[in-house]
């Protein structure tokens, strides 16, 4: 049986739950992964497996575990949990060599996937390709391998204990000042609801949680905080309760969305400026990694504060690997993946990022005697940009389209054709074009059949002109390909 090759993506494995990730395919992937790991780390390997709340995740996790055990992997089953809790299991359990999280993250409800980490490093690109090739050899795998052991374990209590211990200062702050910060949280019926109320209770916060019951049918809205429509209920609740801020999470709780007390969305690159300001006070010259979708104001702010700003490819796994290479203390994406090497394990954890944000608010709020997020974050630069825009484009042509667009833009830069003045073209991931008074980005999504675009300029008029120019080229190239 041949597995759909398109499910093997740059950062992880993702596909339609029924058509692509049926039991036979997932079991073969599990067997292939176990064989790969044993070839590198020896016969005695222990892995943790977690799953999100999607309706098909229990079935996929069961098939994955069967495949892994068929080829000798010992399994500790975490059951329903958050992606960062799955990462936490490897970071804190000595015998665990890797972990696999069954999650569709922010993809539509009918999709699912596998996020894989080995020896603290995300399995990406070349290793994903090796896994794809290995899955085609499944019929030749040995059948006399001893079946791996199986154990169900509870990991969330240890995770909560860890966070409570790490953030004792917040607990003491709330006790001393009678919990002055009031927040609204929207878990989007994802896995954040498994731990967020518990840790906020332990630390003594005043809060209200919307949609905290995990439900893979997503009855209220889709759990993707990068889409403004999904933040409507949160913004209404923040204003109605006169709360100081609102926080939102994606389905597996590795991405954070924030709205201020006025209902304004605070994107991931703006949050990175806040985190960077605190870290660089204590660690000048620290490296900070951010993806190509982030605002130029972020890179300028990091440099202005004495840090080393590194622009890199979009993708949680790609960012984590770059972070390790550069020994960065902080990294992040515009989409809300936030990675802390400072005081933490270096992976994306939206619950942890929330508590780090509350630390900043507690300290500055005391100084200015105001805990409204808009006041605490009043130093953030004013910018004119778009959110992350998505343009439907089939997987089969999206990368070719970006390649052709890049060629067209280089040609424009050389004076062939009418276009705004182009100062630079950055090709780290897709194409980021630097104009006189702004920039535009077009890249192929690693997880969905879409192009991802973002634009930034000095004013709204220029922003519209740059966006119109780039979109004209995108549509022109697409017509040529079709």
Short mmCIF file of C-alpha atoms in Angstrom, two decimals:
data_model
loop_
_atom_site.label_atom_id
_atom_site.label_comp_id
_atom_site.label_asym_id
_atom_site.label_seq_id
_atom_site.Cartn_x
_atom_site.Cartn_y
_atom_site.Cartn_z
CA UNK A 1 0.00 0.00 0.00
CA UNK A 2 1.41 3.39 -1.04
CA UNK A 3 0.96 6.34 1.32
CA UNK A 4 0.04 9.76 -0.09
CA UNK A 5 3.46 11.47 -0.39
CA UNK A 6 1.93 14.92 0.13
CA UNK A 7 1.34 14.22 3.85
CA UNK A 8 5.12 14.34 4.46
CA UNK A 9 5.66 18.08 4.88
CA UNK A 10 8.61 20.23 5.97
CA UNK A 11 7.75 20.45 9.67
CA UNK A 12 5.64 17.38 10.30
CA UNK A 13 3.10 14.97 8.82
CA UNK A 14 -0.36 16.31 7.99
CA UNK A 15 -3.26 15.08 5.91
CA UNK A 16 -6.95 14.33 5.71
CA UNK A 17 -7.79 12.16 8.71
CA UNK A 18 -9.87 9.60 6.81
CA UNK A 19 -8.38 9.65 3.31
CA UNK A 20 -4.68 10.00 4.20
CA UNK A 21 -4.29 9.00 7.85
CA UNK A 22 -6.31 5.82 7.83
CA UNK A 23 -5.23 3.04 10.19
CA UNK A 24 -3.06 1.14 7.70
CA UNK A 25 -1.11 4.24 6.68
CA UNK A 26 -0.55 5.41 10.25
CA UNK A 27 0.52 1.96 11.41
CA UNK A 28 3.10 1.80 8.61
CA UNK A 29 4.36 5.27 9.55
CA UNK A 30 4.69 4.08 13.15
CA UNK A 31 6.65 0.99 12.11
CA UNK A 32 8.88 3.05 9.80
CA UNK A 33 9.59 5.59 12.52
CA UNK A 34 10.49 2.88 15.06
CA UNK A 35 12.88 1.23 12.59
CA UNK A 36 14.53 4.60 11.84
CA UNK A 37 14.98 5.41 15.51
CA UNK A 38 16.38 1.97 16.39
CA UNK A 39 18.90 2.25 13.54
CA UNK A 40 20.22 5.44 15.17
CA UNK A 41 19.72 4.91 18.90
CA UNK A 42 19.80 1.13 19.32
CA UNK A 43 17.16 -1.45 20.09
CA UNK A 44 15.99 -0.19 23.47
CA UNK A 45 13.99 2.95 22.76
CA UNK A 46 11.21 4.59 24.76
CA UNK A 47 8.83 7.13 23.22
CA UNK A 48 5.91 9.14 24.52
CA UNK A 49 2.74 9.57 22.46
CA UNK A 50 0.11 12.23 23.08
CA UNK A 51 -3.02 13.31 21.21
CA UNK A 52 -5.26 16.32 20.92
CA UNK A 53 -9.06 16.50 21.19
CA UNK A 54 -9.93 15.95 17.51
CA UNK A 55 -12.57 13.29 17.04
CA UNK A 56 -10.24 11.02 15.04
CA UNK A 57 -7.14 11.53 17.22
CA UNK A 58 -7.80 8.49 19.50
CA UNK A 59 -8.01 6.21 16.45
CA UNK A 60 -4.87 7.65 14.86
CA UNK A 61 -2.94 7.47 18.14
CA UNK A 62 -3.93 3.82 18.60
CA UNK A 63 -2.77 2.91 15.06
CA UNK A 64 0.49 4.82 15.56
CA UNK A 65 1.20 3.04 18.85
CA UNK A 66 0.52 -0.36 17.23
CA UNK A 67 3.03 0.40 14.51
CA UNK A 68 5.68 1.69 16.90
CA UNK A 69 5.33 -1.33 19.19
CA UNK A 70 5.36 -3.76 16.26
CA UNK A 71 8.95 -2.70 15.64
CA UNK A 72 10.06 -2.80 19.25
CA UNK A 73 9.47 0.73 20.55
CA UNK A 74 8.44 0.99 24.21
CA UNK A 75 5.53 3.40 24.56
CA UNK A 76 4.39 5.67 27.34
CA UNK A 77 0.90 6.81 26.35
CA UNK A 78 0.12 10.34 27.57
CA UNK A 79 -3.45 10.24 26.29
CA UNK A 80 -5.27 13.54 25.77
CA UNK A 81 -2.80 16.40 26.30
CA UNK A 82 -1.25 19.57 24.88
CA UNK A 83 1.60 19.53 22.38
CA UNK A 84 3.90 21.39 24.84
CA UNK A 85 3.04 18.81 27.51
CA UNK A 86 4.14 16.10 25.08
CA UNK A 87 7.41 18.00 24.58
CA UNK A 88 7.68 18.39 28.36
CA UNK A 89 7.58 14.60 28.79
CA UNK A 90 10.77 14.20 26.77
CA UNK A 91 12.46 17.17 28.42
CA UNK A 92 11.89 15.80 31.92
CA UNK A 93 11.93 11.99 31.57
CA UNK A 94 15.47 10.62 31.18
CA UNK A 95 14.51 7.33 29.52
CA UNK A 96 12.42 8.98 26.79
CA UNK A 97 14.32 9.44 23.52
CA UNK A 98 11.49 11.05 21.58
CA UNK A 99 7.83 11.95 21.40
CA UNK A 100 5.05 12.00 18.83
CA UNK A 101 2.02 14.24 19.16
CA UNK A 102 -1.12 13.40 17.20
CA UNK A 103 -2.61 16.79 16.37
CA UNK A 104 -4.16 18.76 13.56
CA UNK A 105 -3.05 21.99 15.24
CA UNK A 106 -4.91 24.85 13.49
CA UNK A 107 -5.92 22.90 10.39
CA UNK A 108 -9.62 22.35 9.59
CA UNK A 109 -11.45 19.71 11.69
CA UNK A 110 -11.23 16.98 9.05
CA UNK A 111 -7.41 17.09 9.10
CA UNK A 112 -4.88 15.65 11.51
CA UNK A 113 -1.16 15.05 11.74
CA UNK A 114 1.95 13.97 13.63
CA UNK A 115 4.56 16.24 15.24
CA UNK A 116 7.75 14.27 15.93
CA UNK A 117 10.69 15.13 18.19
CA UNK A 118 13.81 13.00 18.71
CA UNK A 119 16.50 13.65 21.29
CA UNK A 120 15.18 17.15 21.83
CA UNK A 121 15.28 18.06 18.14
CA UNK A 122 12.31 18.36 15.81
CA UNK A 123 12.15 15.86 12.95
CA UNK A 124 12.04 18.05 9.84
CA UNK A 125 12.85 18.19 6.11
CA UNK A 126 15.59 15.59 5.51
CA UNK A 127 14.40 13.30 8.31
CA UNK A 128 10.78 13.61 7.20
CA UNK A 129 11.95 12.66 3.71
CA UNK A 130 13.84 9.67 5.17
CA UNK A 131 10.66 8.62 6.97
CA UNK A 132 8.68 8.85 3.73
CA UNK A 133 11.21 6.64 1.94
CA UNK A 134 11.30 4.20 4.85
CA UNK A 135 7.50 3.85 4.77
CA UNK A 136 7.76 2.52 1.21
CA UNK A 137 10.00 -0.30 2.52
CA UNK A 138 7.50 -1.43 5.15
CA UNK A 139 6.90 -4.86 3.63
CA UNK A 140 10.56 -5.73 4.17
CA UNK A 141 10.60 -4.90 7.88
CA UNK A 142 11.49 -7.82 10.21
CA UNK A 143 8.53 -9.62 11.76
CA UNK A 144 10.44 -11.32 14.59
CA UNK A 145 11.07 -8.12 16.56
CA UNK A 146 9.89 -8.25 20.18
CA UNK A 147 6.79 -6.15 20.72
CA UNK A 148 7.50 -2.97 22.63
CA UNK A 149 6.04 -2.39 26.08
CA UNK A 150 3.03 -0.17 26.74
CA UNK A 151 2.19 2.03 29.72
CA UNK A 152 -0.37 4.78 30.26
CA UNK A 153 0.96 7.67 32.32
CA UNK A 154 -0.33 10.97 33.72
CA UNK A 155 1.99 13.83 32.78
CA UNK A 156 -0.21 16.91 33.26
CA UNK A 157 0.12 16.97 37.09
CA UNK A 158 3.93 17.10 36.78
CA UNK A 159 3.65 19.88 34.19
CA UNK A 160 1.39 21.93 36.47
CA UNK A 161 3.76 21.42 39.41
CA UNK A 162 6.66 22.58 37.25
CA UNK A 163 4.89 25.75 36.15
CA UNK A 164 3.72 26.56 39.67
CA UNK A 165 7.28 26.24 40.93
CA UNK A 166 8.68 28.35 38.08
CA UNK A 167 6.20 31.18 38.62
CA UNK A 168 6.17 31.52 42.40
CA UNK A 169 6.74 35.25 41.94
CA UNK A 170 3.33 35.55 40.26
CA UNK A 171 1.70 33.66 43.10
CA UNK A 172 3.31 35.97 45.65
CA UNK A 173 2.35 39.01 43.57
CA UNK A 174 -1.31 37.99 43.51
CA UNK A 175 -1.33 37.29 47.24
CA UNK A 176 0.28 40.64 48.06
CA UNK A 177 -1.80 42.76 45.69
CA UNK A 178 -5.14 40.89 45.75
CA UNK A 179 -4.92 39.61 42.18
CA UNK A 180 -5.06 42.95 40.35
CA UNK A 181 -4.75 41.53 36.81
CA UNK A 182 -8.02 40.33 35.32
CA UNK A 183 -7.81 38.26 32.14
CA UNK A 184 -10.18 36.46 29.79
CA UNK A 185 -8.98 33.27 28.11
CA UNK A 186 -10.43 31.56 25.04
CA UNK A 187 -9.28 27.95 24.73
CA UNK A 188 -11.31 27.45 21.54
CA UNK A 189 -12.42 23.99 22.78
CA UNK A 190 -8.82 22.90 22.34
CA UNK A 191 -6.42 21.28 24.76
CA UNK A 192 -5.42 24.51 26.54
CA UNK A 193 -8.53 24.02 28.65
CA UNK A 194 -6.93 20.94 30.21
CA UNK A 195 -4.38 23.01 32.12
CA UNK A 196 -5.02 26.75 31.86
CA UNK A 197 -7.72 27.07 34.54
CA UNK A 198 -5.70 24.83 36.86
CA UNK A 199 -2.49 26.86 36.65
CA UNK A 200 -4.32 30.21 36.87
CA UNK A 201 -6.08 28.92 40.01
CA UNK A 202 -2.81 27.75 41.53
CA UNK A 203 -1.21 31.14 40.92
CA UNK A 204 -4.22 33.06 42.20
CA UNK A 205 -5.36 34.96 39.10
CA UNK A 206 -8.76 36.47 38.40
CA UNK A 207 -9.94 35.09 35.08
CA UNK A 208 -12.82 33.81 33.00
CA UNK A 209 -12.29 30.99 30.52
CA UNK A 210 -14.32 30.70 27.33
CA UNK A 211 -14.76 27.33 25.63
CA UNK A 212 -12.40 25.48 27.95
CA UNK A 213 -14.00 22.07 27.39
CA UNK A 214 -12.02 20.11 24.77
CA UNK A 215 -14.33 19.32 21.86
CA UNK A 216 -12.97 18.28 18.48
CA UNK A 217 -16.12 19.44 16.68
CA UNK A 218 -15.19 23.04 17.60
CA UNK A 219 -18.79 24.15 18.25
CA UNK A 220 -18.02 27.84 18.83
CA UNK A 221 -15.21 28.78 16.46
CA UNK A 222 -12.09 27.26 14.95
CA UNK A 223 -9.06 27.36 17.28
CA UNK A 224 -6.75 29.53 15.22
CA UNK A 225 -5.87 32.83 16.93
CA UNK A 226 -4.25 34.28 13.79
CA UNK A 227 -7.71 34.67 12.23
CA UNK A 228 -9.47 37.79 13.53
CA UNK A 229 -12.90 36.18 13.18
CA UNK A 230 -11.91 33.61 15.81
CA UNK A 231 -11.18 36.39 18.33
CA UNK A 232 -14.60 38.06 18.18
CA UNK A 233 -15.99 36.37 21.29
CA UNK A 234 -12.79 37.04 23.23
CA UNK A 235 -12.80 40.73 22.35
CA UNK A 236 -16.45 41.06 23.39
CA UNK A 237 -15.76 39.34 26.71
CA UNK A 238 -12.70 41.50 27.45
CA UNK A 239 -14.69 44.67 26.89
CA UNK A 240 -17.78 43.42 28.76
CA UNK A 241 -15.75 42.39 31.82
CA UNK A 242 -13.43 45.41 31.59
CA UNK A 243 -10.56 42.93 31.73
CA UNK A 244 -6.93 43.96 31.34
CA UNK A 245 -6.21 41.54 28.49
CA UNK A 246 -7.44 38.48 26.62
CA UNK A 247 -5.53 35.40 25.55
CA UNK A 248 -6.43 32.77 22.95
CA UNK A 249 -4.95 29.43 21.91
CA UNK A 250 -4.86 27.11 18.96
CA UNK A 251 -6.07 23.52 19.20
CA UNK A 252 -2.90 21.98 20.65
CA UNK A 253 -1.86 25.04 22.73
CA UNK A 254 1.49 25.75 21.13
CA UNK A 255 0.37 29.14 19.71
CA UNK A 256 -0.75 32.20 21.67
CA UNK A 257 -3.03 35.01 20.58
CA UNK A 258 -3.45 38.21 22.62
CA UNK A 259 -5.92 41.09 22.60
CA UNK A 260 -5.51 44.17 24.75
CA UNK A 261 -8.09 45.78 27.04
CA UNK A 262 -9.46 47.79 24.10
CA UNK A 263 -9.98 44.70 21.96
CA UNK A 264 -6.99 45.30 19.70
CA UNK A 265 -5.15 42.23 18.43
CA UNK A 266 -1.49 42.00 19.48
CA UNK A 267 0.37 39.82 17.00
CA UNK A 268 3.20 37.43 17.75
CA UNK A 269 5.93 39.76 16.48
CA UNK A 270 4.72 42.51 18.84
CA UNK A 271 4.78 40.07 21.76
CA UNK A 272 8.35 39.15 20.81
CA UNK A 273 9.39 42.79 21.27
CA UNK A 274 8.02 42.68 24.82
CA UNK A 275 9.74 39.41 25.69
CA UNK A 276 12.99 40.51 24.03
CA UNK A 277 13.04 43.75 26.04
CA UNK A 278 12.99 41.78 29.31
CA UNK A 279 15.55 39.18 28.26
CA UNK A 280 18.01 41.64 26.72
CA UNK A 281 18.14 43.64 29.95
CA UNK A 282 19.84 40.66 31.58
CA UNK A 283 21.47 39.10 28.53
CA UNK A 284 22.77 41.80 26.17
CA UNK A 285 23.91 40.55 22.76
CA UNK A 286 21.57 37.54 23.02
CA UNK A 287 20.45 35.96 19.75
CA UNK A 288 16.73 36.15 18.98
CA UNK A 289 15.22 34.29 16.01
CA UNK A 290 12.02 35.35 14.22
CA UNK A 291 10.33 34.12 11.07
CA UNK A 292 10.10 35.93 7.72
CA UNK A 293 6.49 37.00 8.36
CA UNK A 294 7.50 39.22 11.27
CA UNK A 295 7.43 43.01 11.13
CA UNK A 296 10.60 44.92 10.31
CA UNK A 297 9.96 46.87 13.50
CA UNK A 298 10.73 43.68 15.48
CA UNK A 299 14.15 43.18 13.89
CA UNK A 300 14.92 46.89 14.30
CA UNK A 301 13.81 46.83 17.94
CA UNK A 302 15.99 43.82 18.78
CA UNK A 303 19.03 45.48 17.24
CA UNK A 304 18.19 48.75 18.96
CA UNK A 305 18.11 46.97 22.34
CA UNK A 306 21.52 45.38 21.70
CA UNK A 307 20.35 41.96 20.61
CA UNK A 308 21.28 39.88 17.57
CA UNK A 309 18.22 39.63 15.33
CA UNK A 310 18.06 36.57 13.05
CA UNK A 311 15.40 36.21 10.35
CA UNK A 312 14.55 32.61 9.51
CA UNK A 313 12.14 30.28 7.77
CA UNK A 314 8.55 29.92 8.99
CA UNK A 315 7.71 26.64 10.72
CA UNK A 316 7.80 25.62 14.37
CA UNK A 317 10.30 22.83 13.75
CA UNK A 318 12.55 24.94 11.53
CA UNK A 319 12.60 27.74 14.09
CA UNK A 320 13.45 25.32 16.92
CA UNK A 321 16.37 23.90 15.00
CA UNK A 322 17.72 27.36 14.14
CA UNK A 323 17.28 28.41 17.75
CA UNK A 324 19.50 25.54 18.89
CA UNK A 325 22.11 26.30 16.23
CA UNK A 326 22.33 29.94 17.29
CA UNK A 327 21.94 29.20 21.01
CA UNK A 328 19.16 31.79 20.99
CA UNK A 329 17.36 32.68 24.21
CA UNK A 330 14.11 33.56 22.44
CA UNK A 331 12.43 32.84 19.13
CA UNK A 332 9.02 33.23 17.62
CA UNK A 333 6.69 33.57 14.70
CA UNK A 334 4.13 36.16 13.78
CA UNK A 335 1.55 33.35 14.11
CA UNK A 336 2.08 33.10 17.88
CA UNK A 337 4.56 30.22 18.18
CA UNK A 338 6.83 31.51 20.96
CA UNK A 339 9.98 29.65 22.05
CA UNK A 340 11.88 30.34 25.26
CA UNK A 341 15.45 29.15 25.69
CA UNK A 342 15.69 31.56 28.61
CA UNK A 343 14.52 29.76 31.79
CA UNK A 344 12.81 27.03 29.71
CA UNK A 345 13.39 24.12 27.32
CA UNK A 346 13.30 25.97 23.99
CA UNK A 347 10.03 24.69 22.56
CA UNK A 348 6.78 26.51 21.77
CA UNK A 349 4.42 26.49 24.73
CA UNK A 350 1.52 28.96 24.73
CA UNK A 351 0.67 28.35 28.40
CA UNK A 352 4.24 29.14 29.44
CA UNK A 353 4.28 32.17 27.13
CA UNK A 354 1.10 33.42 28.81
CA UNK A 355 2.73 33.27 32.23
CA UNK A 356 5.85 35.06 30.97
CA UNK A 357 3.57 37.81 29.63
CA UNK A 358 1.77 38.06 32.96
CA UNK A 359 5.16 38.45 34.65
CA UNK A 360 5.87 41.48 32.47
CA UNK A 361 2.44 42.94 33.22
CA UNK A 362 2.84 42.41 36.95
CA UNK A 363 6.20 44.21 37.10
CA UNK A 364 5.36 47.14 34.83
CA UNK A 365 1.78 47.42 36.10
CA UNK A 366 3.06 48.09 39.60
CA UNK A 367 5.38 50.80 38.31
CA UNK A 368 2.78 52.68 36.26
CA UNK A 369 -0.12 51.77 38.60
CA UNK A 370 -2.13 50.48 35.66
CA UNK A 371 -2.53 46.87 34.52
CA UNK A 372 -4.33 47.53 31.23
CA UNK A 373 -2.35 45.84 28.49
CA UNK A 374 -2.56 48.90 26.25
CA UNK A 375 -0.69 50.88 28.92
CA UNK A 376 1.81 48.16 29.82
CA UNK A 377 2.65 47.76 26.12
CA UNK A 378 2.59 51.46 25.26
CA UNK A 379 6.23 51.29 24.09
CA UNK A 380 5.40 49.02 21.14
CA UNK A 381 6.04 50.79 17.82
CA UNK A 382 3.09 51.95 15.74
CA UNK A 383 2.93 49.99 12.50
CA UNK A 384 0.77 49.76 9.39
CA UNK A 385 0.58 46.18 8.22
CA UNK A 386 -1.76 43.34 7.37
CA UNK A 387 -2.40 40.22 9.41
CA UNK A 388 -1.34 36.90 7.90
CA UNK A 389 -3.28 36.57 4.63
CA UNK A 390 -4.03 33.22 3.00
CA UNK A 391 -4.59 32.70 -0.69
CA UNK A 392 -5.91 29.29 -1.78
CA UNK A 393 -3.44 27.49 -4.00
CA UNK A 394 -3.15 23.73 -4.70
CA UNK A 395 -0.25 21.87 -3.11
CA UNK A 396 0.80 20.72 -6.59
CA UNK A 397 1.64 24.23 -7.86
CA UNK A 398 2.17 26.44 -4.79
CA UNK A 399 5.96 26.03 -4.57
CA UNK A 400 6.41 26.41 -8.34
CA UNK A 401 4.28 29.56 -8.25
CA UNK A 402 6.52 31.10 -5.57
CA UNK A 403 9.64 30.16 -7.57
CA UNK A 404 8.23 31.80 -10.71
CA UNK A 405 7.17 34.86 -8.71
CA UNK A 406 10.69 35.18 -7.34
CA UNK A 407 12.11 35.11 -10.88
CA UNK A 408 9.60 37.74 -11.99
CA UNK A 409 10.52 40.03 -9.09
CA UNK A 410 14.26 39.71 -9.74
CA UNK A 411 13.54 40.62 -13.35
CA UNK A 412 11.55 43.65 -12.21
CA UNK A 413 14.41 44.69 -9.98
CA UNK A 414 16.70 44.71 -13.03
CA UNK A 415 14.34 47.12 -14.77
CA UNK A 416 12.32 44.67 -16.83
CA UNK A 417 8.73 45.79 -16.37
CA UNK A 418 6.95 48.45 -14.38
CA UNK A 419 7.16 48.03 -10.62
CA UNK A 420 7.89 49.98 -7.45
CA UNK A 421 11.58 50.42 -6.63
CA UNK A 422 12.90 47.16 -5.12
CA UNK A 423 15.83 47.48 -2.70
CA UNK A 424 16.26 43.85 -1.74
CA UNK A 425 14.73 40.40 -2.24
CA UNK A 426 15.09 37.97 0.67
CA UNK A 427 14.67 34.31 -0.28
CA UNK A 428 15.12 32.57 3.08
CA UNK A 429 11.56 31.24 2.82
CA UNK A 430 9.45 32.19 -0.16
CA UNK A 431 10.13 35.75 -1.29
CA UNK A 432 10.20 38.86 0.92
CA UNK A 433 10.50 42.00 -1.20
CA UNK A 434 11.89 45.19 0.34
CA UNK A 435 10.55 48.35 -1.32
CA UNK A 436 11.26 52.03 -0.63
CA UNK A 437 8.68 52.38 2.13
CA UNK A 438 7.59 48.87 3.00
CA UNK A 439 7.79 45.18 2.21
CA UNK A 440 5.70 42.26 1.00
CA UNK A 441 5.99 38.51 1.55
CA UNK A 442 4.70 35.53 -0.40
CA UNK A 443 5.51 31.99 0.71
CA UNK A 444 3.98 28.56 0.28
CA UNK A 445 2.45 27.15 3.44
CA UNK A 446 4.11 24.00 4.77
CA UNK A 447 0.85 22.70 6.23
CA UNK A 448 -2.03 23.76 3.97
CA UNK A 449 -2.80 24.25 0.24
CA UNK A 450 -2.39 28.02 0.48
CA UNK A 451 0.04 30.83 -0.13
CA UNK A 452 0.75 32.96 2.93
CA UNK A 453 1.14 36.69 2.36
CA UNK A 454 1.86 39.70 4.55
CA UNK A 455 2.49 43.37 3.82
CA UNK A 456 3.85 46.32 5.79
CA UNK A 457 4.35 49.98 4.88
CA UNK A 458 4.77 53.45 6.33
CA UNK A 459 1.12 54.33 5.66
CA UNK A 460 -2.14 52.81 4.49
CA UNK A 461 -1.90 54.21 0.95
CA UNK A 462 1.53 52.66 0.35
CA UNK A 463 0.40 49.43 1.96
CA UNK A 464 -2.50 49.13 -0.48
CA UNK A 465 -0.26 49.91 -3.47
CA UNK A 466 2.33 47.26 -2.51
CA UNK A 467 -0.35 44.66 -1.81
CA UNK A 468 -2.07 45.38 -5.14
CA UNK A 469 1.22 45.08 -7.05
CA UNK A 470 2.22 41.76 -5.48
CA UNK A 471 -1.26 40.24 -5.80
CA UNK A 472 -1.36 41.20 -9.48
CA UNK A 473 1.88 39.28 -10.04
CA UNK A 474 0.67 36.28 -8.01
CA UNK A 475 -2.52 35.99 -10.08
CA UNK A 476 -0.63 36.52 -13.31
CA UNK A 477 1.82 33.70 -12.55
CA UNK A 478 -0.98 31.42 -11.43
CA UNK A 479 -2.84 31.89 -14.72
CA UNK A 480 0.34 30.93 -16.57
CA UNK A 481 0.71 27.74 -14.52
CA UNK A 482 -2.90 26.69 -14.93
#
